[in-house]
CSV table of N, CA and C in Angstrom, one decimal:
chain,number,residue,atom,x,y,z
A,109,MET,N,5.7,20.0,2.7
A,109,MET,CA,4.7,20.2,1.7
A,109,MET,C,5.2,19.8,0.4
A,110,TYR,N,4.4,19.0,-0.3
A,110,TYR,CA,4.8,18.5,-1.7
A,110,TYR,C,4.5,19.7,-2.7
A,111,LYS,N,5.1,19.5,-3.8
A,111,LYS,CA,5.0,20.6,-4.9
A,111,LYS,C,4.4,19.9,-6.2
A,112,GLN,N,4.0,20.8,-7.0
A,112,GLN,CA,3.5,20.3,-8.3
A,112,GLN,C,4.5,19.5,-9.0
A,113,GLY,N,4.0,18.3,-9.5
A,113,GLY,CA,4.9,17.4,-10.2
A,113,GLY,C,5.4,16.3,-9.4
A,114,ASP,N,5.4,16.4,-8.1
A,114,ASP,CA,5.9,15.4,-7.2
A,114,ASP,C,5.1,14.1,-7.3
A,115,VAL,N,5.8,13.0,-7.3
A,115,VAL,CA,5.2,11.7,-7.3
A,115,VAL,C,5.2,11.1,-5.8
A,116,LEU,N,4.1,10.7,-5.3
A,116,LEU,CA,4.1,10.2,-3.9
A,116,LEU,C,3.2,9.0,-3.8
A,117,LEU,N,3.3,8.4,-2.6
A,117,LEU,CA,2.5,7.3,-2.2
A,117,LEU,C,1.3,7.8,-1.4
A,118,TYR,N,0.1,7.7,-1.8
A,118,TYR,CA,-1.1,8.0,-1.1
A,118,TYR,C,-1.6,6.7,-0.6
A,119,THR,N,-1.5,6.3,0.6
A,119,THR,CA,-1.8,4.9,1.1
A,119,THR,C,-3.3,4.6,0.9
A,120,VAL,N,-4.1,5.5,0.7
A,120,VAL,CA,-5.5,5.3,0.4
A,120,VAL,C,-5.7,4.9,-1.0
A,121,TYR,N,-4.9,5.3,-1.9
A,121,TYR,CA,-5.1,5.2,-3.4
A,121,TYR,C,-3.9,4.6,-4.2
A,122,GLY,N,-2.7,4.8,-3.7
A,122,GLY,CA,-1.6,4.3,-4.5
A,122,GLY,C,-0.7,5.4,-4.9
A,123,ILE,N,0.1,5.2,-6.0
A,123,ILE,CA,1.1,6.1,-6.5
A,123,ILE,C,0.3,7.3,-7.3
A,124,CYS,N,0.6,8.5,-6.8
A,124,CYS,CA,-0.1,9.7,-7.4
A,124,CYS,C,0.9,10.7,-7.8
A,125,ARG,N,0.6,11.6,-8.7
A,125,ARG,CA,1.4,12.7,-9.0
A,125,ARG,C,0.6,14.0,-8.6
A,126,VAL,N,1.3,14.9,-8.0
A,126,VAL,CA,0.6,16.2,-7.6
A,126,VAL,C,0.5,17.0,-8.9
A,127,ARG,N,-0.8,17.1,-9.4
A,127,ARG,CA,-1.0,17.9,-10.6
A,127,ARG,C,-0.9,19.4,-10.3
A,128,GLU,N,-1.5,19.8,-9.2
A,128,GLU,CA,-1.4,21.2,-8.8
A,128,GLU,C,-1.8,21.3,-7.3
A,129,ILE,N,-1.5,22.5,-6.8
A,129,ILE,CA,-2.0,22.8,-5.5
A,129,ILE,C,-2.9,24.0,-5.7
A,130,ILE,N,-4.2,23.8,-5.2
A,130,ILE,CA,-5.2,24.9,-5.4
A,130,ILE,C,-5.6,25.4,-4.0
A,131,ASN,N,-6.2,26.6,-4.0
A,131,ASN,CA,-6.8,27.2,-2.8
A,131,ASN,C,-8.2,27.2,-3.0
A,132,MET,N,-9.0,26.6,-2.1
A,132,MET,CA,-10.5,26.6,-2.2
A,132,MET,C,-11.1,27.1,-0.9
A,133,ASN,N,-12.2,27.7,-1.0
A,133,ASN,CA,-13.0,28.0,0.2
A,133,ASN,C,-13.8,26.8,0.6
A,134,PHE,N,-13.6,26.4,1.8
A,134,PHE,CA,-14.3,25.2,2.3
A,134,PHE,C,-14.8,25.5,3.7
A,135,ASN,N,-16.1,25.4,3.9
A,135,ASN,CA,-16.7,25.7,5.2
A,135,ASN,C,-16.3,27.1,5.7
A,136,GLY,N,-16.3,28.1,4.8
A,136,GLY,CA,-16.0,29.4,5.2
A,136,GLY,C,-14.6,29.9,5.3
A,137,SER,N,-13.6,29.0,5.1
A,137,SER,CA,-12.2,29.4,5.2
A,137,SER,C,-11.5,28.9,3.9
A,138,ASN,N,-10.5,29.6,3.6
A,138,ASN,CA,-9.6,29.2,2.4
A,138,ASN,C,-8.6,28.3,2.9
A,139,ASN,N,-8.4,27.2,2.1
A,139,ASN,CA,-7.4,26.1,2.4
A,139,ASN,C,-6.8,25.7,1.2
A,140,ASP,N,-5.5,25.2,1.3
A,140,ASP,CA,-4.8,24.6,0.2
A,140,ASP,C,-5.1,23.2,0.1
A,141,PHE,N,-5.2,22.7,-1.2
A,141,PHE,CA,-5.5,21.3,-1.5
A,141,PHE,C,-4.6,20.8,-2.5
A,142,TYR,N,-4.1,19.5,-2.4
A,142,TYR,CA,-3.4,18.9,-3.4
A,142,TYR,C,-4.4,18.3,-4.4
A,143,VAL,N,-4.2,18.5,-5.7
A,143,VAL,CA,-4.9,17.8,-6.7
A,143,VAL,C,-4.0,16.6,-7.2
A,144,LEU,N,-4.4,15.4,-6.8
A,144,LEU,CA,-3.6,14.2,-7.1
A,144,LEU,C,-4.2,13.4,-8.2
A,145,VAL,N,-3.4,12.9,-9.1
A,145,VAL,CA,-3.8,12.1,-10.2
A,145,VAL,C,-3.1,10.8,-10.1
A,146,PRO,N,-3.8,9.7,-9.8
A,146,PRO,CA,-3.2,8.4,-9.7
A,146,PRO,C,-2.4,8.0,-11.0
A,147,ILE,N,-1.2,7.5,-10.9
A,147,ILE,CA,-0.4,7.2,-12.0
A,147,ILE,C,-1.1,6.3,-13.0
A,148,ASN,N,-1.8,5.3,-12.6
A,148,ASN,CA,-2.4,4.3,-13.5
A,148,ASN,C,-3.8,4.6,-13.8
A,149,GLU,N,-4.3,5.8,-13.4
A,149,GLU,CA,-5.7,6.2,-13.7
A,149,GLU,C,-5.8,7.6,-13.9
A,150,SER,N,-5.3,8.1,-15.1
A,150,SER,CA,-5.2,9.5,-15.4
A,150,SER,C,-6.5,10.2,-15.5
A,151,LYS,N,-7.6,9.5,-15.5
A,151,LYS,CA,-8.9,10.2,-15.6
A,151,LYS,C,-9.5,10.5,-14.2
A,152,THR,N,-8.8,9.9,-13.2
A,152,THR,CA,-9.3,10.1,-11.8
A,152,THR,C,-8.5,11.2,-11.2
A,153,GLU,N,-9.2,12.0,-10.4
A,153,GLU,CA,-8.6,13.2,-9.8
A,153,GLU,C,-9.0,13.2,-8.3
A,154,LEU,N,-8.0,13.3,-7.4
A,154,LEU,CA,-8.3,13.4,-6.0
A,154,LEU,C,-7.9,14.7,-5.4
A,155,THR,N,-8.8,15.3,-4.6
A,155,THR,CA,-8.5,16.6,-4.0
A,155,THR,C,-8.4,16.3,-2.5
A,156,VAL,N,-7.2,16.5,-1.9
A,156,VAL,CA,-7.0,16.3,-0.5
A,156,VAL,C,-6.4,17.5,0.1
A,157,PRO,N,-6.8,17.8,1.4
A,157,PRO,CA,-6.3,19.0,2.1
A,157,PRO,C,-4.8,18.8,2.4
A,158,VAL,N,-4.1,19.9,2.2
A,158,VAL,CA,-2.7,20.0,2.5
A,158,VAL,C,-2.4,19.9,4.0
A,159,ASN,N,-3.1,20.7,4.8
A,159,ASN,CA,-2.8,20.8,6.2
A,159,ASN,C,-3.7,20.0,7.1
A,160,ASN,N,-4.0,18.8,6.7
A,160,ASN,CA,-4.9,17.9,7.5
A,160,ASN,C,-4.0,16.8,8.0
A,161,PRO,N,-3.9,16.6,9.3
A,161,PRO,CA,-3.0,15.6,9.9
A,161,PRO,C,-3.3,14.2,9.4
A,162,LEU,N,-4.6,13.9,9.2
A,162,LEU,CA,-4.9,12.6,8.8
A,162,LEU,C,-4.4,12.3,7.3
A,163,THR,N,-4.7,13.3,6.5
A,163,THR,CA,-4.2,13.2,5.1
A,163,THR,C,-2.7,13.2,5.1
A,164,SER,N,-2.0,14.0,5.8
A,164,SER,CA,-0.6,14.1,5.8
A,164,SER,C,0.0,12.7,6.3
A,165,SER,N,-0.6,12.0,7.2
A,165,SER,CA,-0.1,10.8,7.7
A,165,SER,C,-0.2,9.7,6.6
A,166,ARG,N,-1.0,9.9,5.6
A,166,ARG,CA,-1.2,8.9,4.5
A,166,ARG,C,-0.5,9.3,3.2
A,167,LEU,N,0.2,10.4,3.2
A,167,LEU,CA,1.0,10.8,2.0
A,167,LEU,C,2.5,10.6,2.3
A,168,HIS,N,3.2,9.9,1.4
A,168,HIS,CA,4.6,9.6,1.7
A,168,HIS,C,5.4,9.8,0.4
A,169,PRO,N,6.6,10.3,0.5
A,169,PRO,CA,7.5,10.3,-0.7
A,169,PRO,C,7.7,8.9,-1.2
A,170,ILE,N,7.8,8.7,-2.5
A,170,ILE,CA,8.1,7.3,-2.9
A,170,ILE,C,9.5,7.0,-2.6
A,171,LEU,N,9.8,5.7,-2.4
A,171,LEU,CA,11.2,5.3,-2.2
A,171,LEU,C,12.0,5.4,-3.4
A,172,ASN,N,13.3,5.5,-3.3
A,172,ASN,CA,14.2,5.4,-4.4
A,172,ASN,C,14.5,4.0,-4.7
A,173,ALA,N,15.2,3.7,-5.9
A,173,ALA,CA,15.5,2.4,-6.3
A,173,ALA,C,16.4,1.6,-5.3
A,174,GLU,N,17.3,2.3,-4.7
A,174,GLU,CA,18.2,1.6,-3.7
A,174,GLU,C,17.4,1.2,-2.5
A,175,GLU,N,16.5,2.0,-2.0
A,175,GLU,CA,15.7,1.7,-0.9
A,175,GLU,C,14.8,0.5,-1.2
A,176,ILE,N,14.3,0.5,-2.4
A,176,ILE,CA,13.4,-0.6,-2.7
A,176,ILE,C,14.2,-1.9,-2.9
A,177,LYS,N,15.3,-1.9,-3.5
A,177,LYS,CA,16.2,-3.1,-3.7
A,177,LYS,C,16.6,-3.6,-2.3
A,178,LYS,N,16.8,-2.7,-1.4
A,178,LYS,CA,17.2,-3.2,0.0
A,178,LYS,C,16.0,-3.9,0.6
A,179,ILE,N,14.8,-3.4,0.5
A,179,ILE,CA,13.6,-4.0,1.1
A,179,ILE,C,13.4,-5.4,0.4
A,180,ILE,N,13.5,-5.4,-0.9
A,180,ILE,CA,13.4,-6.7,-1.6
A,180,ILE,C,14.3,-7.7,-1.1
A,181,SER,N,15.6,-7.3,-0.9
A,181,SER,CA,16.6,-8.3,-0.4
A,181,SER,C,16.3,-8.8,1.0
A,182,GLU,N,15.5,-8.0,1.7
A,182,GLU,CA,15.2,-8.4,3.1
A,182,GLU,C,13.9,-9.2,3.2
A,183,ILE,N,13.1,-9.3,2.1
A,183,ILE,CA,11.8,-10.0,2.1
A,183,ILE,C,11.9,-11.4,2.8
A,184,PRO,N,12.9,-12.2,2.5
A,184,PRO,CA,12.9,-13.6,3.1
A,184,PRO,C,13.0,-13.5,4.6
A,185,ASN,N,13.6,-12.4,5.2
A,185,ASN,CA,13.8,-12.3,6.6
A,185,ASN,C,12.7,-11.5,7.3
A,186,ILE,N,11.8,-11.0,6.6
A,186,ILE,CA,10.7,-10.2,7.3
A,186,ILE,C,9.8,-11.2,7.9
A,187,ASP,N,9.5,-11.0,9.2
A,187,ASP,CA,8.7,-11.9,10.0
A,187,ASP,C,7.2,-11.7,9.7
A,188,THR,N,6.5,-12.8,10.0
A,188,THR,CA,5.0,-12.8,9.8
A,188,THR,C,4.4,-12.8,11.2
A,189,PHE,N,3.1,-12.6,11.2
A,189,PHE,CA,2.3,-12.5,12.4
A,189,PHE,C,0.9,-12.9,12.1
A,190,TRP,N,0.1,-13.2,13.1
A,190,TRP,CA,-1.3,-13.5,12.9
A,190,TRP,C,-2.1,-13.1,14.1
A,191,ILE,N,-3.2,-12.5,13.9
A,191,ILE,CA,-4.1,-12.1,15.0
A,191,ILE,C,-5.4,-12.9,14.9
A,192,ASP,N,-5.7,-13.7,15.8
A,192,ASP,CA,-6.9,-14.6,15.7
A,192,ASP,C,-8.2,-13.9,15.7
A,193,ASN,N,-8.3,-12.8,16.4
A,193,ASN,CA,-9.6,-12.1,16.4
A,193,ASN,C,-9.8,-11.4,15.1
A,194,ASP,N,-10.9,-11.7,14.4
A,194,ASP,CA,-11.2,-11.1,13.1
A,194,ASP,C,-11.2,-9.6,13.1
A,195,ASN,N,-11.9,-9.0,14.1
A,195,ASN,CA,-12.1,-7.5,14.1
A,195,ASN,C,-10.7,-6.9,14.4
A,196,GLU,N,-10.0,-7.4,15.4
A,196,GLU,CA,-8.7,-6.8,15.7
A,196,GLU,C,-7.7,-6.9,14.5
A,197,ARG,N,-7.8,-8.1,13.9
A,197,ARG,CA,-6.9,-8.3,12.7
A,197,ARG,C,-7.2,-7.3,11.6
A,198,LYS,N,-8.5,-7.2,11.3
A,198,LYS,CA,-8.9,-6.3,10.3
A,198,LYS,C,-8.5,-4.8,10.6
A,199,LYS,N,-8.6,-4.4,11.8
A,199,LYS,CA,-8.2,-3.1,12.2
A,199,LYS,C,-6.6,-2.9,12.1
A,200,GLU,N,-5.9,-3.9,12.5
A,200,GLU,CA,-4.4,-3.9,12.5
A,200,GLU,C,-4.0,-3.9,11.0
A,201,PHE,N,-4.6,-4.7,10.2
A,201,PHE,CA,-4.2,-4.7,8.8
A,201,PHE,C,-4.5,-3.3,8.1
A,202,SER,N,-5.6,-2.8,8.4
A,202,SER,CA,-6.0,-1.5,7.9
A,202,SER,C,-5.0,-0.4,8.3
A,203,ASP,N,-4.6,-0.4,9.6
A,203,ASP,CA,-3.7,0.5,10.2
A,203,ASP,C,-2.3,0.4,9.5
A,204,ILE,N,-1.9,-0.8,9.3
A,204,ILE,CA,-0.6,-1.1,8.6
A,204,ILE,C,-0.6,-0.5,7.2
A,205,ILE,N,-1.6,-0.7,6.5
A,205,ILE,CA,-1.7,-0.2,5.1
A,205,ILE,C,-1.7,1.3,5.1
A,206,LYS,N,-2.5,1.9,6.0
A,206,LYS,CA,-2.5,3.4,6.0
A,206,LYS,C,-1.2,4.0,6.5
A,207,LEU,N,-0.5,3.3,7.3
A,207,LEU,CA,0.8,3.8,7.8
A,207,LEU,C,1.8,4.0,6.7
A,208,GLY,N,1.8,3.1,5.7
A,208,GLY,CA,2.7,3.3,4.6
A,208,GLY,C,4.2,2.7,4.8
A,209,ASP,N,4.4,2.0,5.9
A,209,ASP,CA,5.7,1.4,6.1
A,209,ASP,C,5.8,0.2,5.2
A,210,ARG,N,6.7,0.2,4.3
A,210,ARG,CA,6.7,-0.9,3.3
A,210,ARG,C,7.1,-2.2,3.8
A,211,SER,N,8.0,-2.3,4.8
A,211,SER,CA,8.4,-3.5,5.4
A,211,SER,C,7.2,-4.2,6.2
A,212,LYS,N,6.5,-3.3,6.9
A,212,LYS,CA,5.3,-3.8,7.6
A,212,LYS,C,4.2,-4.3,6.7
A,213,THR,N,4.1,-3.6,5.5
A,213,THR,CA,3.1,-4.0,4.5
A,213,THR,C,3.5,-5.3,3.9
A,214,ILE,N,4.8,-5.5,3.7
A,214,ILE,CA,5.2,-6.8,3.2
A,214,ILE,C,5.0,-7.9,4.2
A,215,SER,N,5.2,-7.6,5.5
A,215,SER,CA,5.0,-8.6,6.6
A,215,SER,C,3.5,-8.9,6.6
A,216,LEU,N,2.6,-8.0,6.4
A,216,LEU,CA,1.2,-8.2,6.3
A,216,LEU,C,0.9,-9.2,5.2
A,217,ILE,N,1.5,-9.0,4.0
A,217,ILE,CA,1.2,-9.8,2.8
A,217,ILE,C,1.7,-11.2,3.1
A,218,LYS,N,2.9,-11.3,3.6
A,218,LYS,CA,3.5,-12.6,3.9
A,218,LYS,C,2.7,-13.4,5.0
A,219,SER,N,2.2,-12.6,5.9
A,219,SER,CA,1.4,-13.3,7.0
A,219,SER,C,0.0,-13.8,6.4
A,220,ILE,N,-0.6,-13.1,5.6
A,220,ILE,CA,-1.8,-13.5,5.0
A,220,ILE,C,-1.6,-14.7,4.1
A,221,LYS,N,-0.5,-14.7,3.3
A,221,LYS,CA,-0.2,-15.8,2.4
A,221,LYS,C,0.1,-17.1,3.3
A,222,LYS,N,0.8,-16.9,4.4
A,222,LYS,CA,1.1,-18.0,5.2
A,222,LYS,C,-0.2,-18.6,5.8
A,223,HIS,N,-1.1,-17.8,6.2
A,223,HIS,CA,-2.3,-18.2,6.7
A,223,HIS,C,-3.2,-18.9,5.6
A,224,GLN,N,-3.1,-18.3,4.5
A,224,GLN,CA,-3.9,-18.9,3.3
A,224,GLN,C,-3.4,-20.3,3.0
A,225,TYR,N,-2.1,-20.5,3.1
A,225,TYR,CA,-1.5,-21.8,2.8
A,225,TYR,C,-1.9,-22.8,3.9
A,226,SER,N,-2.0,-22.4,5.1
A,226,SER,CA,-2.4,-23.3,6.2
A,226,SER,C,-3.8,-23.7,6.1
A,227,LEU,N,-4.6,-22.8,5.5
A,227,LEU,CA,-6.1,-23.1,5.3
A,227,LEU,C,-6.3,-24.1,4.2
A,228,LYS,N,-5.4,-24.1,3.2
A,228,LYS,CA,-5.6,-25.1,2.1
A,228,LYS,C,-5.7,-26.5,2.6
A,229,ASP,N,-4.8,-26.9,3.5
A,229,ASP,CA,-4.9,-28.2,4.1
A,229,ASP,C,-6.2,-28.6,4.7
A,230,LYS,N,-6.9,-27.6,5.1
A,230,LYS,CA,-8.2,-27.8,5.8
A,230,LYS,C,-9.4,-27.6,4.8
A,231,ASN,N,-9.1,-27.4,3.5
A,231,ASN,CA,-10.1,-27.0,2.5
A,231,ASN,C,-10.9,-25.8,2.9
A,232,ARG,N,-10.2,-24.8,3.4
A,232,ARG,CA,-10.9,-23.6,3.8
A,232,ARG,C,-10.2,-22.4,3.0
A,233,LYS,N,-10.9,-21.3,3.0
A,233,LYS,CA,-10.5,-20.2,2.3
A,233,LYS,C,-10.3,-19.0,3.2
A,234,LEU,N,-9.6,-18.0,2.7
A,234,LEU,CA,-9.4,-16.8,3.5
A,234,LEU,C,-10.7,-16.1,3.8
A,235,HIS,N,-10.7,-15.4,4.9
A,235,HIS,CA,-11.8,-14.4,5.2
A,235,HIS,C,-11.8,-13.3,4.1
A,236,SER,N,-12.9,-12.9,3.7
A,236,SER,CA,-13.0,-11.8,2.6
A,236,SER,C,-12.2,-10.6,3.0
A,237,SER,N,-12.2,-10.2,4.3
A,237,SER,CA,-11.5,-9.0,4.7
A,237,SER,C,-10.0,-9.2,4.6
A,238,ASP,N,-9.5,-10.4,4.8
A,238,ASP,CA,-8.1,-10.7,4.7
A,238,ASP,C,-7.7,-10.6,3.2
A,239,GLU,N,-8.6,-11.2,2.4
A,239,GLU,CA,-8.3,-11.1,0.9
A,239,GLU,C,-8.2,-9.6,0.5
A,240,GLN,N,-9.1,-8.8,1.0
A,240,GLN,CA,-9.1,-7.4,0.6
A,240,GLN,C,-7.9,-6.7,1.1
A,241,SER,N,-7.5,-7.0,2.3
A,241,SER,CA,-6.3,-6.4,2.9
A,241,SER,C,-5.1,-6.8,2.1
A,242,MET,N,-5.0,-8.0,1.6
A,242,MET,CA,-3.9,-8.5,0.8
A,242,MET,C,-3.9,-7.8,-0.5
A,243,ARG,N,-5.0,-7.6,-1.2
A,243,ARG,CA,-5.1,-6.9,-2.4
A,243,ARG,C,-4.6,-5.5,-2.3
A,244,ASP,N,-5.1,-4.8,-1.2
A,244,ASP,CA,-4.7,-3.4,-1.0
A,244,ASP,C,-3.2,-3.3,-0.8
A,245,ALA,N,-2.7,-4.1,0.1
A,245,ALA,CA,-1.3,-4.1,0.4
A,245,ALA,C,-0.4,-4.4,-0.9
A,246,GLU,N,-0.8,-5.4,-1.6
A,246,GLU,CA,-0.1,-5.7,-2.8
A,246,GLU,C,-0.1,-4.6,-3.8
A,247,LYS,N,-1.3,-4.0,-4.0
A,247,LYS,CA,-1.4,-2.8,-4.9
A,247,LYS,C,-0.4,-1.8,-4.6
A,248,LEU,N,-0.3,-1.4,-3.3
A,248,LEU,CA,0.7,-0.4,-2.9
A,248,LEU,C,2.1,-0.8,-3.2
A,249,ILE,N,2.5,-2.0,-2.8
A,249,ILE,CA,3.8,-2.4,-2.9
A,249,ILE,C,4.2,-2.6,-4.4
A,250,PHE,N,3.4,-3.4,-5.1
A,250,PHE,CA,3.7,-3.7,-6.5
A,250,PHE,C,3.7,-2.4,-7.4
A,251,ASP,N,2.7,-1.5,-7.1
A,251,ASP,CA,2.7,-0.3,-8.0
A,251,ASP,C,3.9,0.6,-7.7
A,252,GLU,N,4.2,0.8,-6.5
A,252,GLU,CA,5.4,1.7,-6.2
A,252,GLU,C,6.7,1.0,-6.7
A,253,PHE,N,6.9,-0.2,-6.4
A,253,PHE,CA,8.1,-0.9,-6.7
A,253,PHE,C,8.3,-0.9,-8.3
A,254,SER,N,7.2,-1.3,-9.0
A,254,SER,CA,7.3,-1.3,-10.4
A,254,SER,C,7.5,0.0,-11.0
A,255,TYR,N,6.9,1.1,-10.5
A,255,TYR,CA,7.1,2.4,-11.0
A,255,TYR,C,8.5,2.9,-10.8
A,256,VAL,N,9.0,2.7,-9.6
A,256,VAL,CA,10.4,3.2,-9.3
A,256,VAL,C,11.4,2.4,-10.1
A,257,LEU,N,11.3,1.1,-10.1
A,257,LEU,CA,12.3,0.2,-10.8
A,257,LEU,C,12.1,0.1,-12.3
A,258,ASN,N,11.0,0.8,-12.8
A,258,ASN,CA,10.7,0.8,-14.2
A,258,ASN,C,10.5,-0.6,-14.7
A,259,LYS,N,9.8,-1.5,-14.0
A,259,LYS,CA,9.6,-2.8,-14.4
A,259,LYS,C,8.1,-3.0,-14.6
A,260,ASN,N,7.8,-4.0,-15.4
A,260,ASN,CA,6.4,-4.4,-15.7
A,260,ASN,C,5.8,-4.8,-14.4
A,261,ARG,N,4.6,-4.3,-14.0
A,261,ARG,CA,4.0,-4.6,-12.7
A,261,ARG,C,3.7,-6.1,-12.6
A,262,PHE,N,3.2,-6.7,-13.6
A,262,PHE,CA,2.8,-8.1,-13.5
A,262,PHE,C,4.1,-8.9,-13.3
A,263,ASP,N,5.2,-8.7,-14.0
A,263,ASP,CA,6.4,-9.5,-13.8
A,263,ASP,C,7.0,-9.3,-12.5
A,264,LEU,N,7.0,-8.0,-12.0
A,264,LEU,CA,7.5,-7.8,-10.7
A,264,LEU,C,6.6,-8.4,-9.6
A,265,ALA,N,5.3,-8.4,-9.8
A,265,ALA,CA,4.4,-9.0,-8.8
A,265,ALA,C,4.7,-10.5,-8.8
A,266,LEU,N,4.9,-11.2,-9.9
A,266,LEU,CA,5.2,-12.6,-9.9
A,266,LEU,C,6.5,-12.9,-9.1
A,267,GLU,N,7.5,-12.0,-9.4
A,267,GLU,CA,8.8,-12.2,-8.7
A,267,GLU,C,8.7,-12.0,-7.2
A,268,LEU,N,8.0,-10.9,-6.8
A,268,LEU,CA,7.8,-10.7,-5.3
A,268,LEU,C,6.9,-11.6,-4.7
A,269,ASP,N,5.9,-12.0,-5.4
A,269,ASP,CA,4.9,-13.0,-4.8
A,269,ASP,C,5.6,-14.3,-4.5
A,270,ASP,N,6.5,-14.7,-5.3
A,270,ASP,CA,7.2,-16.0,-5.0
A,270,ASP,C,8.1,-15.8,-3.8
A,271,MET,N,8.7,-14.6,-3.6
A,271,MET,CA,9.6,-14.3,-2.4
A,271,MET,C,8.7,-14.2,-1.2
A,272,MET,N,7.5,-13.8,-1.3
A,272,MET,CA,6.6,-13.5,-0.1
A,272,MET,C,5.8,-14.8,0.3
A,273,SER,N,5.8,-15.8,-0.5
A,273,SER,CA,5.1,-17.0,-0.2
A,273,SER,C,5.8,-17.7,1.0
A,274,VAL,N,5.0,-18.1,2.0
A,274,VAL,CA,5.6,-18.7,3.2
A,274,VAL,C,4.8,-20.0,3.3
A,275,LYS,N,5.6,-21.1,3.2
A,275,LYS,CA,5.0,-22.4,3.4
A,275,LYS,C,5.7,-23.1,4.5
A,276,GLU,N,4.9,-23.8,5.3
A,276,GLU,CA,5.5,-24.5,6.5
A,276,GLU,C,5.5,-26.0,6.2
């Protein structure tokens, strides 16, 4: 269980701070809820149940600087993949983002960038769901990494974007 003041990754929303833990009556029973405030949106407040398996699977402690630097150093070696079926790919991408595994999330970003590059030669563009998956994945990675490394998000995004570009 997280405690007040903890900073964590909520894969649905990004980096959040636990403002407080409250007890509320919901559907006739009292339950504890985290009140989360996204780091970059202090006016937004999210109330999520503490003891819900689905919510718990989407809340992760943020990585430390050493863990992030190790992942960054491994970016060139992270494999890409592609699923031709649009529906299967959309589901897999969504599952990866919700899982919160940073290496798999980077693999997803690299895979979409590789596919995007291959489409340029054919004067085609990415499917809108692939674009959205890439935006969601990049938000999670860039926000967490810039927060932990205390770097400007835009500068870090440029640095990592270059490392994640895959051209054949």
